[in-house]
Amino acid sequence: MAAASISLICLFLVLGVFQQSCQGSDSFACNPKDARTKDLPFCRVTLPIQDRVRDLLARLTLQEKVKLLVNTALPVPRLGIKGYEWWSEALHGVSNVGPGTKFGGDFPGATSFPQVITTAASFNASLWEAIGRVVSDEARAMYNGGVAGLTFWSPNVNILRDPRWGRGQETPGEDPLVVGRYAASYVRGLQGNDGNLLKVAACCKHFTAYDLDNWNGVDRFHFNARVSKQDMEETFDVPFKMCVKEGKVASVMCSYNQVNGVPTCADPNLLKKTVRAQWRLDGYIVSDCDSVGVFYDSQHYTSTPEEAAADAIKAGLDLDCGPFLGVHSEEAVQKGLLKEVDIDNALVNTVTVQMRLGMFDNNAAGSSSSSYARLGPKDVCSPAHQDLALEAATQGIVLLKNHGLSLPLSTRRHRTLAVIGPNSDATLTMIGNYAGVACGYTTPLQGLGKYASRTLHQPGCADVACANDTLFGAAIDAARQADATVLVMGLDQSIEAEFRDRVGLLLPGRQQDLVSKVAAASKGPTVLVLMSGGPIDVSFANNDPRIGGILWAGYPGQAGGAAIARVLFGTTNPGGKLPMTWYPQEYLRNLAMTAMEMRSSPSKGYPGRTYRFYKGPVVYPFGHGLSYTKFVQTIPNNVPSVTVVSIPLDGRHHTTYLNKTTTTTINDSSSFGKAIRVTHAKCSKLSVGLDVDVRNVGNRDGSHTLLVLSSPPRQGGWAPPHKQLVAFEKVYVPANTQRRVRINIHVCKHLSVVDGSGIRRIPMGRHKLHIGDLMHSVSLQPATL
């Protein structure tokens, strides 16, 4: 969201929307005590929702309708409908970033889970859904208390394409499958499982190819992302498609940027054709805040504001975060640029979601509102919820280095602990951006203090900018006196944030100097703990034998300090894996953030993006993460080394292979090689099952992340990813025991690739599955061969 857009919304505050707004216990509509409306069809819960929506729209005037096209929707007093603020946020806990949620009174705070990039490192889809359930419990409780809405514009499911992106922290990382599975899991947790009814309405954002905020004079309001059809289908759109089709999300948000010269919020190919028609979104499409105004005022996409309003609505936009559509849509109708039925079509989508939320039901039996009416203050910041925040933080921590088994620390041998660094006593830093007011905090200093008999605390730097060495001396002295030293360094929102992309990948200011000098002086083991959203080039620390261990904690949420301490002292065995590649600073040489191509181009000196296309040196690879125990993966002896799968066609296409002369199903051109279009195959039950045994041969219980990557056959000139994640599972394995994990790989989804025209195909031939050091092959062939 644009910070500046908040001031624009104040226009509607002046109009008095909050004097007649409804949250929770104060009926939004259909008050049974209101004789004017209680018997109207749109208030009858026994009627189908589509009939109720149709009845309501038929009663509204054009002037009333256009005031419902904006996030700060005005009331319709004559129909007993109060105003409603659509904009609330719940990225990793209920947030007060949007004006729809307020903290105070009975709701002084809400559970603040780790930032998304940290939670993604758990690779635990059941955890992601559990967090969503807790967040929606607290959201409904706050709605019932009159301090929140029910429409939450989360999660952020953009791909972390460039390591400098300031909002990378909000995303689940760089891999499309991980991001998409996170999206579907978190959305299911938020929205509930009560059929067509919604607990809260989630929103997957920002559609699409949005991953630049403000870099080198280019900002998101003016950026035209030039994206190939191949990269769009293969990378940028994958999480959104999964969010809509698998997560059944109730909303999608279009972004500020243009894609190939067209603003996303004015592009019917993206909104109407793709999201609505192809993916079958059952919900509404909303703009990022003031996006319509941006493409008129900043991008100059249309000549008049009325044309901008018409283009957005006709493209498929249903709701404007900002005042633009409320101001200009009526005149667009009067000028013939827009029809009233176009506005009706938009309102059908928004009002339907409100009815699925129970906002027109007044807690009638069986409605969504009645199902969650019991939730209240006791359900916010409950002990169980805060325990889950601690568990999520613990699961998301990644052990990057453990030289000479420096970790875990010992409460017996490491009684005096030096705790050093600008993030060593952090609170707000731990919750990242798009956070609310936490229930409380456990800082790293506090968490470590519960394990050490004595702590020697020195910040070392005044802040993460670490502009000078003024505080170095005291930090070095503390390290000389301690049995062990923990440096808590890294970034915060002053370095990476919305509208603040990073300029490099190194630790800011003099931080590296402080780390090296403290490590040289420390009389005991030195451990480096990093807080950040994006990757950091800490090659110096990885190569320094005096630094025994390195942990990445991301932004670990309200319980971050307790989680860090549990991992450092071995109460919990670390099991996180990096959801993004950690590149060296050299990777950025001559690499513009504006270059959207995923594939490398050696002739142009272009390195490629993410582990799927970049083959150069890394600090730590995607999926890296160590443990205090050792896991061994094996494939059972009775499993053949090659699994053969025949690909049946859908019946509308030829079932014989005649070398490109009589069928378009099998493509045998030199540019692509033998492959079947996904749309021509019978895909619904086409999957590969593989058993993998995971044995913990160490003496500590632990959780293991099983990652399965595929290398498709290399044929022709179509340049697929050199490897891509096709499945992952989290498994808990006690010491000296074994667990069998069943991996299911959907052939059409996970073993297909995308050609240069954006067409998804299934390459025939041998696909190599890599599971750590193991390799298993899947041979695909047409069903008739």
GROMACS .gro file of C-alpha atoms in nm, residues 120-391:
model
  272
  120ALA     CA    1   0.821  -1.988   0.494
  121ALA     CA    2   1.160  -2.124   0.605
  122SER     CA    3   0.977  -2.387   0.809
  123PHE     CA    4   0.855  -2.549   0.485
  124ASN     CA    5   0.560  -2.663   0.695
  125ALA     CA    6   0.227  -2.617   0.518
  126SER     CA    7   0.024  -2.736   0.817
  127LEU     CA    8   0.190  -2.465   1.029
  128TRP     CA    9   0.102  -2.201   0.769
  129GLU     CA   10  -0.263  -2.302   0.780
  130ALA     CA   11  -0.264  -2.315   1.161
  131ILE     CA   12  -0.132  -1.959   1.175
  132GLY     CA   13  -0.410  -1.853   0.939
  133ARG     CA   14  -0.670  -2.008   1.170
  134VAL     CA   15  -0.534  -1.825   1.472
  135VAL     CA   16  -0.514  -1.492   1.289
  136SER     CA   17  -0.873  -1.526   1.168
  137ASP     CA   18  -0.991  -1.618   1.519
  138GLU     CA   19  -0.839  -1.295   1.646
  139ALA     CA   20  -0.973  -1.098   1.348
  140ARG     CA   21  -1.329  -1.223   1.405
  141ALA     CA   22  -1.299  -1.151   1.776
  142MET     CA   23  -1.195  -0.794   1.701
  143TYR     CA   24  -1.475  -0.757   1.447
  144ASN     CA   25  -1.722  -0.875   1.710
  145GLY     CA   26  -1.574  -0.613   1.941
  146GLY     CA   27  -1.630  -0.338   1.686
  147VAL     CA   28  -1.265  -0.261   1.611
  148ALA     CA   29  -1.193  -0.451   1.287
  149GLY     CA   30  -1.340  -0.543   0.955
  150LEU     CA   31  -1.368  -0.883   0.791
  151THR     CA   32  -1.181  -0.821   0.465
  152PHE     CA   33  -0.806  -0.864   0.509
  153TRP     CA   34  -0.575  -0.783   0.219
  154SER     CA   35  -0.322  -1.054   0.286
  155PRO     CA   36  -0.110  -1.252   0.194
  156ASN     CA   37   0.160  -1.107  -0.032
  157VAL     CA   38   0.240  -1.383  -0.282
  158ASN     CA   39   0.479  -1.207  -0.516
  159ILE     CA   40   0.801  -1.386  -0.608
  160LEU     CA   41   1.123  -1.268  -0.442
  161ARG     CA   42   1.299  -1.221  -0.777
  162ASP     CA   43   1.567  -0.972  -0.672
  163PRO     CA   44   1.742  -0.994  -0.332
  164ARG     CA   45   1.733  -0.615  -0.291
  165TRP     CA   46   1.354  -0.587  -0.287
  166GLY     CA   47   1.245  -0.412   0.032
  167ARG     CA   48   0.921  -0.610   0.052
  168GLY     CA   49   1.082  -0.949   0.000
  169GLN     CA   50   1.033  -1.001   0.374
  170GLU     CA   51   0.655  -1.013   0.319
  171THR     CA   52   0.677  -1.298   0.070
  172PRO     CA   53   0.735  -1.673   0.111
  173GLY     CA   54   1.051  -1.652  -0.100
  174GLU     CA   55   1.170  -1.716  -0.453
  175ASP     CA   56   1.018  -2.051  -0.549
  176PRO     CA   57   0.675  -2.046  -0.720
  177LEU     CA   58   0.562  -2.377  -0.570
  178VAL     CA   59   0.653  -2.276  -0.214
  179VAL     CA   60   0.491  -1.936  -0.254
  180GLY     CA   61   0.178  -2.086  -0.407
  181ARG     CA   62   0.145  -2.355  -0.144
  182TYR     CA   63   0.195  -2.099   0.130
  183ALA     CA   64  -0.075  -1.883  -0.029
  184ALA     CA   65  -0.328  -2.165  -0.049
  185SER     CA   66  -0.252  -2.288   0.304
  186TYR     CA   67  -0.264  -1.949   0.475
  187VAL     CA   68  -0.579  -1.851   0.288
  188ARG     CA   69  -0.755  -2.172   0.389
  189GLY     CA   70  -0.664  -2.099   0.749
  190LEU     CA   71  -0.796  -1.745   0.726
  191GLN     CA   72  -1.118  -1.815   0.540
  192GLY     CA   73  -1.224  -2.131   0.723
  193ASN     CA   74  -1.380  -2.449   0.593
  194ASP     CA   75  -1.751  -2.376   0.628
  195GLY     CA   76  -1.851  -2.434   0.268
  196ASN     CA   77  -1.939  -2.114   0.085
  197LEU     CA   78  -1.938  -1.911   0.407
  198LEU     CA   79  -1.630  -1.710   0.500
  199LYS     CA   80  -1.468  -1.662   0.839
  200VAL     CA   81  -1.277  -1.367   0.698
  201ALA     CA   82  -1.208  -1.279   0.334
  202ALA     CA   83  -0.841  -1.305   0.237
  203CYS     CA   84  -0.672  -1.136  -0.059
  204CYS     CA   85  -0.372  -1.250  -0.264
  205LYS     CA   86  -0.161  -0.956  -0.379
  206HIS     CA   87  -0.005  -0.786  -0.580
  207PHE     CA   88  -0.105  -0.914  -0.922
  208THR     CA   89   0.131  -0.926  -1.106
  209ALA     CA   90   0.509  -0.909  -1.174
  210TYR     CA   91   0.539  -0.662  -0.886
  211ASP     CA   92   0.875  -0.680  -0.707
  212LEU     CA   93   1.030  -0.334  -0.728
  213ASP     CA   94   0.947  -0.044  -0.498
  214ASN     CA   95   1.205   0.229  -0.535
  215TRP     CA   96   1.541   0.155  -0.695
  216ASN     CA   97   1.787   0.386  -0.866
  217GLY     CA   98   1.527   0.648  -0.957
  218VAL     CA   99   1.262   0.399  -1.069
  219ASP     CA  100   0.958   0.352  -0.847
  220ARG     CA  101   0.659   0.121  -0.854
  221PHE     CA  102   0.422   0.399  -0.960
  222HIS     CA  103   0.607   0.446  -1.288
  223PHE     CA  104   0.761   0.105  -1.354
  224ASN     CA  105   0.668  -0.087  -1.667
  225ALA     CA  106   0.761  -0.451  -1.607
  226ARG     CA  107   0.847  -0.608  -1.940
  227VAL     CA  108   0.773  -0.975  -1.891
  228SER     CA  109   0.775  -1.257  -2.144
  229LYS     CA  110   0.479  -1.492  -2.174
  230GLN     CA  111   0.710  -1.770  -2.064
  231ASP     CA  112   0.815  -1.600  -1.740
  232MET     CA  113   0.459  -1.489  -1.667
  233GLU     CA  114   0.317  -1.840  -1.696
  234GLU     CA  115   0.613  -2.019  -1.540
  235THR     CA  116   0.698  -1.785  -1.251
  236PHE     CA  117   0.500  -1.471  -1.173
  237ASP     CA  118   0.145  -1.601  -1.209
  238VAL     CA  119   0.195  -1.943  -1.047
  239PRO     CA  120   0.130  -1.839  -0.684
  240PHE     CA  121  -0.178  -1.637  -0.778
  241LYS     CA  122  -0.323  -1.924  -0.976
  242MET     CA  123  -0.268  -2.161  -0.683
  243CYS     CA  124  -0.416  -1.907  -0.443
  244VAL     CA  125  -0.735  -1.880  -0.650
  245LYS     CA  126  -0.777  -2.240  -0.764
  246GLU     CA  127  -0.647  -2.426  -0.460
  247GLY     CA  128  -0.688  -2.173  -0.180
  248LYS     CA  129  -1.027  -2.046  -0.308
  249VAL     CA  130  -0.927  -1.695  -0.206
  250ALA     CA  131  -1.206  -1.437  -0.192
  251SER     CA  132  -1.006  -1.152  -0.343
  252VAL     CA  133  -0.711  -1.065  -0.565
  253MET     CA  134  -0.536  -0.727  -0.562
  254CYS     CA  135  -0.388  -0.576  -0.878
  255SER     CA  136  -0.062  -0.385  -0.848
  256TYR     CA  137   0.071  -0.034  -0.918
  257ASN     CA  138   0.307  -0.124  -1.200
  258GLN     CA  139   0.237  -0.172  -1.565
  259VAL     CA  140   0.304  -0.505  -1.734
  260ASN     CA  141   0.413  -0.470  -2.095
  261GLY     CA  142   0.276  -0.119  -2.118
  262VAL     CA  143  -0.065  -0.170  -1.955
  263PRO     CA  144  -0.149  -0.092  -1.589
  264THR     CA  145  -0.243  -0.418  -1.421
  265CYS     CA  146  -0.559  -0.261  -1.279
  266ALA     CA  147  -0.671  -0.163  -1.631
  267ASP     CA  148  -0.579  -0.483  -1.811
  268PRO     CA  149  -0.878  -0.703  -1.906
  269ASN     CA  150  -0.644  -0.982  -2.016
  270LEU     CA  151  -0.510  -1.005  -1.663
  271LEU     CA  152  -0.825  -0.938  -1.463
  272LYS     CA  153  -1.127  -1.054  -1.664
  273LYS     CA  154  -0.966  -1.315  -1.886
  274THR     CA  155  -0.711  -1.470  -1.649
  275VAL     CA  156  -0.822  -1.420  -1.288
  276ARG     CA  157  -1.197  -1.424  -1.341
  277ALA     CA  158  -1.252  -1.647  -1.646
  278GLN     CA  159  -0.960  -1.890  -1.652
  279TRP     CA  160  -0.896  -1.930  -1.281
  280ARG     CA  161  -1.261  -1.880  -1.182
  281LEU     CA  162  -1.214  -1.636  -0.896
  282ASP     CA  163  -1.516  -1.650  -0.665
  283GLY     CA  164  -1.474  -1.308  -0.513
  284TYR     CA  165  -1.373  -0.953  -0.591
  285ILE     CA  166  -1.074  -0.778  -0.747
  286VAL     CA  167  -0.938  -0.474  -0.562
  287SER     CA  168  -0.676  -0.220  -0.659
  288ASP     CA  169  -0.365  -0.147  -0.459
  289CYS     CA  170  -0.426   0.179  -0.282
  290ASP     CA  171  -0.492   0.458  -0.531
  291SER     CA  172  -0.369   0.248  -0.823
  292VAL     CA  173  -0.639   0.387  -1.050
  293GLY     CA  174  -0.536   0.740  -0.961
  294VAL     CA  175  -0.173   0.640  -1.017
  295PHE     CA  176  -0.227   0.516  -1.370
  296TYR     CA  177  -0.414   0.836  -1.452
  297ASP     CA  178  -0.203   1.095  -1.268
  298SER     CA  179   0.145   0.937  -1.274
  299GLN     CA  180   0.143   0.701  -1.571
  300HIS     CA  181  -0.083   0.920  -1.786
  301TYR     CA  182  -0.246   0.610  -1.929
  302THR     CA  183  -0.573   0.787  -2.007
  303SER     CA  184  -0.660   1.143  -2.107
  304THR     CA  185  -0.936   1.196  -1.854
  305PRO     CA  186  -1.018   1.062  -1.509
  306GLU     CA  187  -1.351   0.932  -1.639
  307GLU     CA  188  -1.169   0.723  -1.896
  308ALA     CA  189  -0.946   0.585  -1.621
  309ALA     CA  190  -1.247   0.488  -1.410
  310ALA     CA  191  -1.415   0.326  -1.710
  311ASP     CA  192  -1.104   0.136  -1.814
  312ALA     CA  193  -1.054  -0.004  -1.465
  313ILE     CA  194  -1.411  -0.121  -1.415
  314LYS     CA  195  -1.445  -0.265  -1.765
  315ALA     CA  196  -1.113  -0.448  -1.719
  316GLY     CA  197  -1.261  -0.629  -1.420
  317LEU     CA  198  -1.178  -0.412  -1.119
  318ASP     CA  199  -1.452  -0.434  -0.856
  319LEU     CA  200  -1.323  -0.217  -0.572
  320ASP     CA  201  -1.088   0.081  -0.555
  321CYS     CA  202  -0.866   0.125  -0.253
  322GLY     CA  203  -0.885   0.502  -0.269
  323PRO     CA  204  -1.147   0.759  -0.368
  324PHE     CA  205  -1.097   0.765  -0.746
  325LEU     CA  206  -1.385   0.544  -0.859
  326GLY     CA  207  -1.621   0.703  -0.610
  327VAL     CA  208  -1.545   1.046  -0.754
  328HIS     CA  209  -1.536   0.973  -1.128
  329SER     CA  210  -1.752   0.667  -1.207
  330GLU     CA  211  -2.087   0.843  -1.215
  331GLU     CA  212  -1.963   1.097  -1.468
  332ALA     CA  213  -1.810   0.814  -1.672
  333VAL     CA  214  -2.160   0.668  -1.701
  334GLN     CA  215  -2.307   1.006  -1.792
  335LYS     CA  216  -2.045   1.046  -2.068
  336GLY     CA  217  -2.124   0.705  -2.210
  337LEU     CA  218  -1.782   0.561  -2.127
  338LEU     CA  219  -1.932   0.315  -1.882
  339LYS     CA  220  -2.270   0.150  -1.840
  340GLU     CA  221  -2.451   0.118  -1.511
  341VAL     CA  222  -2.455  -0.258  -1.561
  342ASP     CA  223  -2.074  -0.251  -1.549
  343ILE     CA  224  -2.095  -0.100  -1.202
  344ASP     CA  225  -2.358  -0.358  -1.108
  345ASN     CA  226  -2.124  -0.637  -1.216
  346ALA     CA  227  -1.853  -0.499  -0.987
  347LEU     CA  228  -2.089  -0.468  -0.693
  348VAL     CA  229  -2.219  -0.821  -0.741
  349ASN     CA  230  -1.871  -0.946  -0.657
  350THR     CA  231  -1.814  -0.726  -0.351
  351VAL     CA  232  -2.162  -0.760  -0.201
  352THR     CA  233  -2.156  -1.137  -0.254
  353VAL     CA  234  -1.840  -1.157  -0.041
  354GLN     CA  235  -2.003  -0.947   0.229
  355MET     CA  236  -2.300  -1.182   0.233
  356ARG     CA  237  -2.074  -1.487   0.248
  357LEU     CA  238  -1.918  -1.321   0.553
  358GLY     CA  239  -2.263  -1.295   0.714
  359MET     CA  240  -2.266  -0.916   0.716
  360PHE     CA  241  -2.630  -0.908   0.600
  361ASP     CA  242  -2.742  -1.190   0.831
  362ASN     CA  243  -2.750  -1.021   1.173
  363ASN     CA  244  -2.624  -1.339   1.342
  364ALA     CA  245  -2.908  -1.550   1.204
  365ALA     CA  246  -2.872  -1.920   1.283
  366GLY     CA  247  -2.644  -2.098   1.037
  367SER     CA  248  -2.485  -1.779   0.908
  368SER     CA  249  -2.115  -1.704   0.904
  369SER     CA  250  -2.166  -1.429   1.162
  370SER     CA  251  -2.340  -1.663   1.407
  371SER     CA  252  -2.074  -1.933   1.371
  372TYR     CA  253  -1.807  -1.702   1.509
  373ALA     CA  254  -2.014  -1.482   1.738
  374ARG     CA  255  -1.861  -1.643   2.049
  375LEU     CA  256  -1.514  -1.507   1.974
  376GLY     CA  257  -1.409  -1.213   2.190
  377PRO     CA  258  -1.119  -1.056   2.385
  378LYS     CA  259  -1.030  -1.386   2.551
  379ASP     CA  260  -0.947  -1.527   2.207
  380VAL     CA  261  -0.687  -1.262   2.127
  381CYS     CA  262  -0.333  -1.307   2.260
  382SER     CA  263  -0.441  -1.629   2.429
  383PRO     CA  264  -0.164  -1.850   2.570
  384ALA     CA  265  -0.221  -2.106   2.294
  385HIS     CA  266  -0.188  -1.841   2.025
  386GLN     CA  267   0.130  -1.701   2.174
  387ASP     CA  268   0.272  -2.053   2.203
  388LEU     CA  269   0.211  -2.098   1.830
  389ALA     CA  270   0.396  -1.773   1.760
  390LEU     CA  271   0.695  -1.912   1.951
  391GLU     CA  272   0.671  -2.244   1.769
   0.00000   0.00000   0.00000
